[in-house]
Tab-separated table of C-alpha atoms and ligand atoms in Angstrom:
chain	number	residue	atom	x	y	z
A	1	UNK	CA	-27.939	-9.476	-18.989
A	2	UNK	CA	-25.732	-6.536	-18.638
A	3	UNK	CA	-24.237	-5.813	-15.394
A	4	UNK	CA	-25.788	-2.757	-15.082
A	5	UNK	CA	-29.163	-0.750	-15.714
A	6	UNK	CA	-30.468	2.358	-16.583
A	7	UNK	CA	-34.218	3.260	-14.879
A	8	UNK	CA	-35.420	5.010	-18.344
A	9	UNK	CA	-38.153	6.910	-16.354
A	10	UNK	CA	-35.333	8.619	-13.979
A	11	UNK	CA	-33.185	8.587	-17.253
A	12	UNK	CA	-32.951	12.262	-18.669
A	13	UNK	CA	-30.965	10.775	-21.776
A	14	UNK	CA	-28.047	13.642	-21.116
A	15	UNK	CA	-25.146	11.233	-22.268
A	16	UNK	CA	-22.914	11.493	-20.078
A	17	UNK	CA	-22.492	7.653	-19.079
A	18	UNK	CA	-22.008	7.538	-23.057
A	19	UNK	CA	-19.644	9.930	-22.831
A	20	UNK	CA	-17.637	8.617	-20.054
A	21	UNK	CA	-18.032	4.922	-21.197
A	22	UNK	CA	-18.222	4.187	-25.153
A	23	UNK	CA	-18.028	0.858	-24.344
A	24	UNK	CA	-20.937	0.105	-22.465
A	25	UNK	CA	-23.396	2.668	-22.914
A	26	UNK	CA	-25.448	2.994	-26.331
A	27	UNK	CA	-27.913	5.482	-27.974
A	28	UNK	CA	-30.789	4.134	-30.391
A	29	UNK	CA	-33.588	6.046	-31.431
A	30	UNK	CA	-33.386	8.226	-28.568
A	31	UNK	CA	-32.972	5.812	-26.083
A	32	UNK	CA	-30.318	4.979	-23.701
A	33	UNK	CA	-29.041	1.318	-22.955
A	34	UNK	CA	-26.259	-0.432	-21.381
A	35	UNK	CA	-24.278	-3.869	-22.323
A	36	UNK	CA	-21.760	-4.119	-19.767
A	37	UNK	CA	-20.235	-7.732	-18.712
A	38	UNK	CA	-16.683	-9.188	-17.378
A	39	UNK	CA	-15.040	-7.750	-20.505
A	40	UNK	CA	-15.898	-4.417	-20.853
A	41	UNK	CA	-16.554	-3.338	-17.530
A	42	UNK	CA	-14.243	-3.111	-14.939
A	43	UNK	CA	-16.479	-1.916	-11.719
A	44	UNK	CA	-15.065	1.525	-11.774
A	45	UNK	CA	-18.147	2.509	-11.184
A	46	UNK	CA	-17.363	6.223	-12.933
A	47	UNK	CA	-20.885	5.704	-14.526
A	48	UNK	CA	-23.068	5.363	-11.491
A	49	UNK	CA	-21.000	8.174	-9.964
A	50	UNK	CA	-21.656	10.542	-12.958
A	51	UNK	CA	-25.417	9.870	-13.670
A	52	UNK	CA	-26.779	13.219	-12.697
A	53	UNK	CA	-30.581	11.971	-11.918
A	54	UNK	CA	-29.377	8.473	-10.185
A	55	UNK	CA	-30.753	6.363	-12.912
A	56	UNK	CA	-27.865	3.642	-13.440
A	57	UNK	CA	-27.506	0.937	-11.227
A	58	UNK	CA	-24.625	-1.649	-11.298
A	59	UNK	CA	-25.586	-5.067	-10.191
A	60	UNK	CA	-21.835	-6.209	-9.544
A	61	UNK	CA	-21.572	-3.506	-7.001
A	62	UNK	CA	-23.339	-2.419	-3.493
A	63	UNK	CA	-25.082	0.469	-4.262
A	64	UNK	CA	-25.691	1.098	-0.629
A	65	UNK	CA	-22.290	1.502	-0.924
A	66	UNK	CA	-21.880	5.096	-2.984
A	67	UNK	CA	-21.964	7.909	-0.845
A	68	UNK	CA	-23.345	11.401	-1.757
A	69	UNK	CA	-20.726	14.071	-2.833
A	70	UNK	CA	-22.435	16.250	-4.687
A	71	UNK	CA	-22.504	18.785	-3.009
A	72	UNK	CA	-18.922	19.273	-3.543
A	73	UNK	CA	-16.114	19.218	-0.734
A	74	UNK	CA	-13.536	21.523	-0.335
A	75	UNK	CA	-10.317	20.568	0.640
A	76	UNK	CA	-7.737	22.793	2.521
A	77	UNK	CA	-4.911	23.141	-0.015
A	78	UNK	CA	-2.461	24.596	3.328
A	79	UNK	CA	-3.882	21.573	5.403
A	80	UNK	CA	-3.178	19.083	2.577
A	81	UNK	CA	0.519	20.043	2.118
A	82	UNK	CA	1.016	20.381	5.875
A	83	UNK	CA	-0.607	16.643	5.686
A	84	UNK	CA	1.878	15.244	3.691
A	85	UNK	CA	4.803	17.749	5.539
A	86	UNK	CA	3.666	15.964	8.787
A	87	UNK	CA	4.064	12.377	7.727
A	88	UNK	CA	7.141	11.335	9.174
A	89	UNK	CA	8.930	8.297	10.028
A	90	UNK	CA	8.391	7.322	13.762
A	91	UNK	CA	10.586	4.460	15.158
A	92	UNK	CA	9.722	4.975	18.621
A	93	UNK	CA	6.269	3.836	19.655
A	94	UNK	CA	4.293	4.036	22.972
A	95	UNK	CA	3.539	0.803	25.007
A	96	UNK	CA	0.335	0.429	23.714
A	97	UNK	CA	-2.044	-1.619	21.627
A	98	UNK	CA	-4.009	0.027	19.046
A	99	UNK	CA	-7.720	-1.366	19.212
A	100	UNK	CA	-9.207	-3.316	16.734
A	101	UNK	CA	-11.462	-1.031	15.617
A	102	UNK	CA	-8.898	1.854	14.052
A	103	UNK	CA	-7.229	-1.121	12.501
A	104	UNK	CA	-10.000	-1.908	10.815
A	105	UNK	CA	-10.830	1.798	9.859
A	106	UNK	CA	-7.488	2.084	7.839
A	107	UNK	CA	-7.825	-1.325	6.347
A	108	UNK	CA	-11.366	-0.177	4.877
A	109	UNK	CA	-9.628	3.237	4.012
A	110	UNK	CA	-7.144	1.098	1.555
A	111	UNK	CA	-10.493	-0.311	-0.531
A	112	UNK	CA	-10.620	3.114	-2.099
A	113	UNK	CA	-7.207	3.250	-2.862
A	114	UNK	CA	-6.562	3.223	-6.867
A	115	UNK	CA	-5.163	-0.071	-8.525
A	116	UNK	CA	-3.795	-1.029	-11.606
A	117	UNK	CA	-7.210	-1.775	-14.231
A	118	UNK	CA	-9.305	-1.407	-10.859
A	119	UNK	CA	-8.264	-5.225	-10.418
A	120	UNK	CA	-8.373	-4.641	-6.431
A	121	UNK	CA	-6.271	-7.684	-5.405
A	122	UNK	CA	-4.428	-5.725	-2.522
A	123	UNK	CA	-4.544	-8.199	0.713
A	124	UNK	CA	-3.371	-6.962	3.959
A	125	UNK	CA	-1.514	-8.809	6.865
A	126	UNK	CA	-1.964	-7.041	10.102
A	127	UNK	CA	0.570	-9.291	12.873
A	128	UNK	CA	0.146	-7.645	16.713
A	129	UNK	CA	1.464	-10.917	18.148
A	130	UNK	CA	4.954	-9.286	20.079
A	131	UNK	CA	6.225	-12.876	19.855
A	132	UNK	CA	5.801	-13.483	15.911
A	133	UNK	CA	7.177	-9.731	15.048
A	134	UNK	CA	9.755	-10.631	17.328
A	135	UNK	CA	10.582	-13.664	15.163
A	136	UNK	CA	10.231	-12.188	11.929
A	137	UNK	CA	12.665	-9.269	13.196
A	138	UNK	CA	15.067	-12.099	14.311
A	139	UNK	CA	14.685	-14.054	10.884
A	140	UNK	CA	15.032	-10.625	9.409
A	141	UNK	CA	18.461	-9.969	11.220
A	142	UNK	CA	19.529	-13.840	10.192
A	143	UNK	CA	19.119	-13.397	6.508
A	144	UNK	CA	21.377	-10.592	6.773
A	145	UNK	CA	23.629	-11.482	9.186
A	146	UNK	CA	23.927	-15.287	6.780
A	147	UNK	CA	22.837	-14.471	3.419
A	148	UNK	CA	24.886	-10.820	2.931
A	149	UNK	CA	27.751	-12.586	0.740
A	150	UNK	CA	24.648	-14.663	-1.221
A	151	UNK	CA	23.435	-11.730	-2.348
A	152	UNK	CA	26.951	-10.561	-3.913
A	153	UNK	CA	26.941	-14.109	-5.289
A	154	UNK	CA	23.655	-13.293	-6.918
A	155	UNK	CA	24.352	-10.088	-8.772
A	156	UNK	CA	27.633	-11.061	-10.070
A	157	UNK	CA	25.936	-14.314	-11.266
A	158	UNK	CA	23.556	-12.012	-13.114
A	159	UNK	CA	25.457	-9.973	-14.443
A	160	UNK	CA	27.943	-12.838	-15.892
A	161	UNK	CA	25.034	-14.522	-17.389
A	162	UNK	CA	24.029	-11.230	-19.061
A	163	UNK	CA	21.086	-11.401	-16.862
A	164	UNK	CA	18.996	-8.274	-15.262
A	165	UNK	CA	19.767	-8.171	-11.438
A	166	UNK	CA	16.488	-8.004	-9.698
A	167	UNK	CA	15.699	-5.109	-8.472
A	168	UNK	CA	15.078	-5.801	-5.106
A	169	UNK	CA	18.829	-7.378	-4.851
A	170	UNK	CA	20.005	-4.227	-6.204
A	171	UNK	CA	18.599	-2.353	-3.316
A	172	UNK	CA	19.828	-4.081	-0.883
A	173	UNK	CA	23.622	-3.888	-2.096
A	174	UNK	CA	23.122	-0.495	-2.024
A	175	UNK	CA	22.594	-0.551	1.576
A	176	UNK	CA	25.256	-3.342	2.669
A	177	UNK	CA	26.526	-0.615	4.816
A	178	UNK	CA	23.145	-0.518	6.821
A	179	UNK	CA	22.574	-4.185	6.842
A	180	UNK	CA	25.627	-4.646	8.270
A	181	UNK	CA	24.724	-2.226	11.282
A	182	UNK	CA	21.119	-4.244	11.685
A	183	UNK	CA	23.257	-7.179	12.553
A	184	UNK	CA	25.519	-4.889	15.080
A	185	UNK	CA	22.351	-3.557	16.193
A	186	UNK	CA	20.530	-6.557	17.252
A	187	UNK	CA	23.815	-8.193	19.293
A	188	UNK	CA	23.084	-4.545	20.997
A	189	UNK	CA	20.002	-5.496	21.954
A	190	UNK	CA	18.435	-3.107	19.800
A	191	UNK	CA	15.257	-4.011	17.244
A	192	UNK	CA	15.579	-2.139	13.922
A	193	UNK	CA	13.567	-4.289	12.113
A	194	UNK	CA	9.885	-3.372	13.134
A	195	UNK	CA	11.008	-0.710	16.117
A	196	UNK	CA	9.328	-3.109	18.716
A	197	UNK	CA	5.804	-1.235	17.308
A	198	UNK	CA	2.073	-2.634	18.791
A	199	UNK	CA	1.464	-3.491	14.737
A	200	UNK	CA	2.504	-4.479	11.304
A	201	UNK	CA	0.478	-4.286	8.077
A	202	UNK	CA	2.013	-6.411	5.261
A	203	UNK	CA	0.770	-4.988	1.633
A	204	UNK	CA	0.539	-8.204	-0.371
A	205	UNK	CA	-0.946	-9.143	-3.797
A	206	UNK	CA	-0.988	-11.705	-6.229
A	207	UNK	CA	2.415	-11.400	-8.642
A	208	UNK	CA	0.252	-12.252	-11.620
A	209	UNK	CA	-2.034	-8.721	-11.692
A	210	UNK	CA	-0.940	-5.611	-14.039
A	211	UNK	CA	0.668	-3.771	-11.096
A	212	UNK	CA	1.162	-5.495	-7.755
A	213	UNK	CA	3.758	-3.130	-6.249
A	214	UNK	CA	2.262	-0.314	-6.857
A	215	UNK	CA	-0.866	-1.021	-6.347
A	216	UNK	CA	0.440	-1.978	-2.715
A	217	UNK	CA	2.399	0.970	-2.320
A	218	UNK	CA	-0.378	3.400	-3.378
A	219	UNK	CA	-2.732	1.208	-0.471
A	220	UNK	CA	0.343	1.832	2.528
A	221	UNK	CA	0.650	5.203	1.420
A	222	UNK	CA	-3.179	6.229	2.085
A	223	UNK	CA	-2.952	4.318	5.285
A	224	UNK	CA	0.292	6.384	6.296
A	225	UNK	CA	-1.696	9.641	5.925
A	226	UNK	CA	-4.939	7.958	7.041
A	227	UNK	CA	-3.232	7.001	9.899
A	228	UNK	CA	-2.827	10.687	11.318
A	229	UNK	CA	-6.341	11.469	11.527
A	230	UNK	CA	-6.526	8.421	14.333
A	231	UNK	CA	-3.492	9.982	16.157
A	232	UNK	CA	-1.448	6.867	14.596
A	233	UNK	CA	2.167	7.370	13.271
A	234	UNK	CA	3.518	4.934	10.390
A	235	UNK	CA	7.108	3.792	9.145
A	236	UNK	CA	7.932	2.126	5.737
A	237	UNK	CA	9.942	-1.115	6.434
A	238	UNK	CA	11.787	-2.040	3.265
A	239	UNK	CA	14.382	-3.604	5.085
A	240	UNK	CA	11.769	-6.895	5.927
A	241	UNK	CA	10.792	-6.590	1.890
A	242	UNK	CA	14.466	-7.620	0.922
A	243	UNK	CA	13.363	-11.061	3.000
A	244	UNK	CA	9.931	-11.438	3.019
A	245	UNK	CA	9.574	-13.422	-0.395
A	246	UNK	CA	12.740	-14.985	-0.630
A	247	UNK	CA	14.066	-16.382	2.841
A	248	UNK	CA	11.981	-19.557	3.870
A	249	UNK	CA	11.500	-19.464	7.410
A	250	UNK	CA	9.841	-16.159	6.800
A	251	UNK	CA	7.783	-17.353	3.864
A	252	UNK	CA	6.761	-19.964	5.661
A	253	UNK	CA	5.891	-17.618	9.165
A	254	UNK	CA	3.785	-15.299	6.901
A	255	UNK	CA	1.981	-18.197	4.947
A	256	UNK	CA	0.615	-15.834	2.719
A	257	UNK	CA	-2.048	-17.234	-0.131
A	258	UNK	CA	-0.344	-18.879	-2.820
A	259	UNK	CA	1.151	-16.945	-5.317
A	260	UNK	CA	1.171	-13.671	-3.723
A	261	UNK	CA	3.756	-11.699	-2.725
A	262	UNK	CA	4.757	-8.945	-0.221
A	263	UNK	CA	5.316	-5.276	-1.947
A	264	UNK	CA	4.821	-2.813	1.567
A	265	UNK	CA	5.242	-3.058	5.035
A	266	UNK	CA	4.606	-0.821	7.488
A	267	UNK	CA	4.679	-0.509	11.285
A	268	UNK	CA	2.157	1.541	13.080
A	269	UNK	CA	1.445	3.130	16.876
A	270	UNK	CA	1.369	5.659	18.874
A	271	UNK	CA	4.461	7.909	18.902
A	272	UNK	CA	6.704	8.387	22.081
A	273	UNK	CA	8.153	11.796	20.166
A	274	UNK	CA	6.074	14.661	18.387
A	275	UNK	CA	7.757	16.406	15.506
A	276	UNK	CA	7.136	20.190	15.827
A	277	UNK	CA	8.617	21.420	12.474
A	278	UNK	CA	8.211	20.597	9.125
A	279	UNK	CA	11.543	19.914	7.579
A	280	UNK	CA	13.105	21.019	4.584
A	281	UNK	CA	13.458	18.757	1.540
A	282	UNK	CA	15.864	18.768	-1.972
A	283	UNK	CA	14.420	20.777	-4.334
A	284	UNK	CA	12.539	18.314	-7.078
A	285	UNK	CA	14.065	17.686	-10.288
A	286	UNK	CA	11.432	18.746	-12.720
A	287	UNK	CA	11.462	18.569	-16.453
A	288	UNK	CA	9.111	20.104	-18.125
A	289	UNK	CA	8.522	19.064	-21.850
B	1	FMN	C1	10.133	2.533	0.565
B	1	FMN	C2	10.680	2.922	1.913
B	1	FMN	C3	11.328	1.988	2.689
B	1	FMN	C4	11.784	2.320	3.951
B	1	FMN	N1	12.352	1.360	4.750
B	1	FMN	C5	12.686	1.663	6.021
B	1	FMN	C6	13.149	0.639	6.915
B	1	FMN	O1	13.292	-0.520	6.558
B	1	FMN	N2	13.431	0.973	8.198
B	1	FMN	C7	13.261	2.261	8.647
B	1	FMN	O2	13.516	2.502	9.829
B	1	FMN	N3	12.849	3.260	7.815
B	1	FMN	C8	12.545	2.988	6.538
B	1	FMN	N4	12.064	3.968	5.696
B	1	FMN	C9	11.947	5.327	6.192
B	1	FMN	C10	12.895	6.301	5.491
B	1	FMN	O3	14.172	6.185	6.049
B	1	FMN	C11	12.309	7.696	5.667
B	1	FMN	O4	11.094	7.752	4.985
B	1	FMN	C12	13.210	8.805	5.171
B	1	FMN	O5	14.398	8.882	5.940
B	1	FMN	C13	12.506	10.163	5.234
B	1	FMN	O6	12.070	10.445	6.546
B	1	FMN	P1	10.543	10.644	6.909
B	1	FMN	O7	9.783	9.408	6.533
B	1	FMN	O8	10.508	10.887	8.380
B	1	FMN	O9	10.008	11.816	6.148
B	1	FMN	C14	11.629	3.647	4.429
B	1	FMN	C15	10.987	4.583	3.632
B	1	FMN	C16	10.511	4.244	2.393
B	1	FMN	C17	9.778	5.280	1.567
């Protein structure tokens, strides 16, 4: 039975679902049918969406679920830029918990986030226990403060082999300058690490999907701007990504499902300061072929 089906009395045979979707949508003597399964449809849902007179339904899908925008919604190109202009890193957060319920608000916002071949394996960790950031800001701190000279040990031992560095070692030798100031930092008494905020969200997925990191960066990034509208500031943490997958007592603190792995982090909470300018940035490099 195909996954999804066409009412033929609402159907007004336009064609568009056949335009839109070769694969699933057929034309025989005038009328319309569908054959999708697990193989040829991927629950974008693009047909549903387009039908003009609401005849398709998809049974893999809650069509309670598809809201009405037909009517067309304009969006504020000035307020859009000054959107993204306004995101900014905050690393000082208000004493404060953020309830439950805007948690749960951005986590829902992420379902609608694109991923790779619509696969939708994104997971999210949200940790407000102040004790267990604390210790994965400690463990954090330890890796660097032990493991610094491991990861020298690593790229040369790559790169003798004739072997790609991984990426995420590369990074962080670019910033041994920085992780060497985390580990100044915290016999300060400061906390770099997650900037002592009320949350973290971890971004995780499984490793064996077309496009894990992005797919978990694309998810953080809506929440950063989602964030905003609930008064909530954001900050990327790469510096817990160099760690999270590799160093075990974190591994082990996150128990995350097997065979996943952590591509974004970010802290959230209410900001102690309030940027009042939008700053300048580099020109982009643009090529234009
Ligand atoms: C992928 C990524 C990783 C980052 N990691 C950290 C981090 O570990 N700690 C931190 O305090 N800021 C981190 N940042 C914040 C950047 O320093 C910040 O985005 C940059 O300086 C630009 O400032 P803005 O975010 O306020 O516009 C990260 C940002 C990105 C995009």
């Amino acid at each position: 039975m195909s996954w999804t089906a066409i009412d033929q009395d609402l159907c007004n045979q336009c064609g568009i679902c056949m335009t839109r979707c070769v694969m699933n949508y057929q034309e025989k003597d005038g009328v319309i049918t569908s054959s999708a399964n697990a193989v040829t449809c991927n629950l974008c849902g693009h047909c549903v969406a387009l039908c003009p007179t609401g005849a398709i339904t998809h049974h893999k899908m809650d069509m309670e679920n598809f809201v009405d925008i037909a009517k067309g919604i304009t969006y504020d190109p000035e307020a859009f830029r000054l959107l993204v202009r306004s995101r900014r890193s905050h690393r000082l957060f208000e004493d404060k918990e953020i309830p439950r319920e805007l948690l749960e608000e951005l986590v829902d916002i992420c379902r609608y986030a694109p991923t790779g071949s619509n696969r939708q394996t994104v997971e999210i960790t949200i940790v407000q226990d102040r004790q267990k950031i604390q210790r994965l800001a400690d463990h954090t701190v330890d890796f660097f403060e032990n493991h610094i000279d491991e990861l020298e040990k690593e790229a040369k031992e790559c790169e003798a082999g004739d072997r790609e560095v991984p990426q995420i070692t590369k990074s962080a030798l670019t910033m041994l300058q920085t992780l060497k100031l985390v580990v100044i930092a915290r016999k300060l008494g400061m906390e770099v690490i997650f900037h002592r905020a009320p949350a973290v969200m971890l971004f995780h997925s499984p490793t064996e999907t077309s496009t894990p990191k992005d797919d978990c960066v694309i998810a953080s990034t809506t929440v950063t701007l989602a964030a905003k509208t609930l008064s909530l500031e954001t900050c990327y943490i790469g510096l817990f990504e160099f760690v999270a997958n590799r160093y075990p007592p974190i591994v082990e603190e996150l128990g995350l499902p097997p065979g996943q792995k952590v591509y974004s982090i970010l802290v959230l909470g209410y900001p102690r300061l309030k940027f009042l300018r939008a700053v300048d940035r580099k020109p982009m490099k643009v090529r234009w072929l």
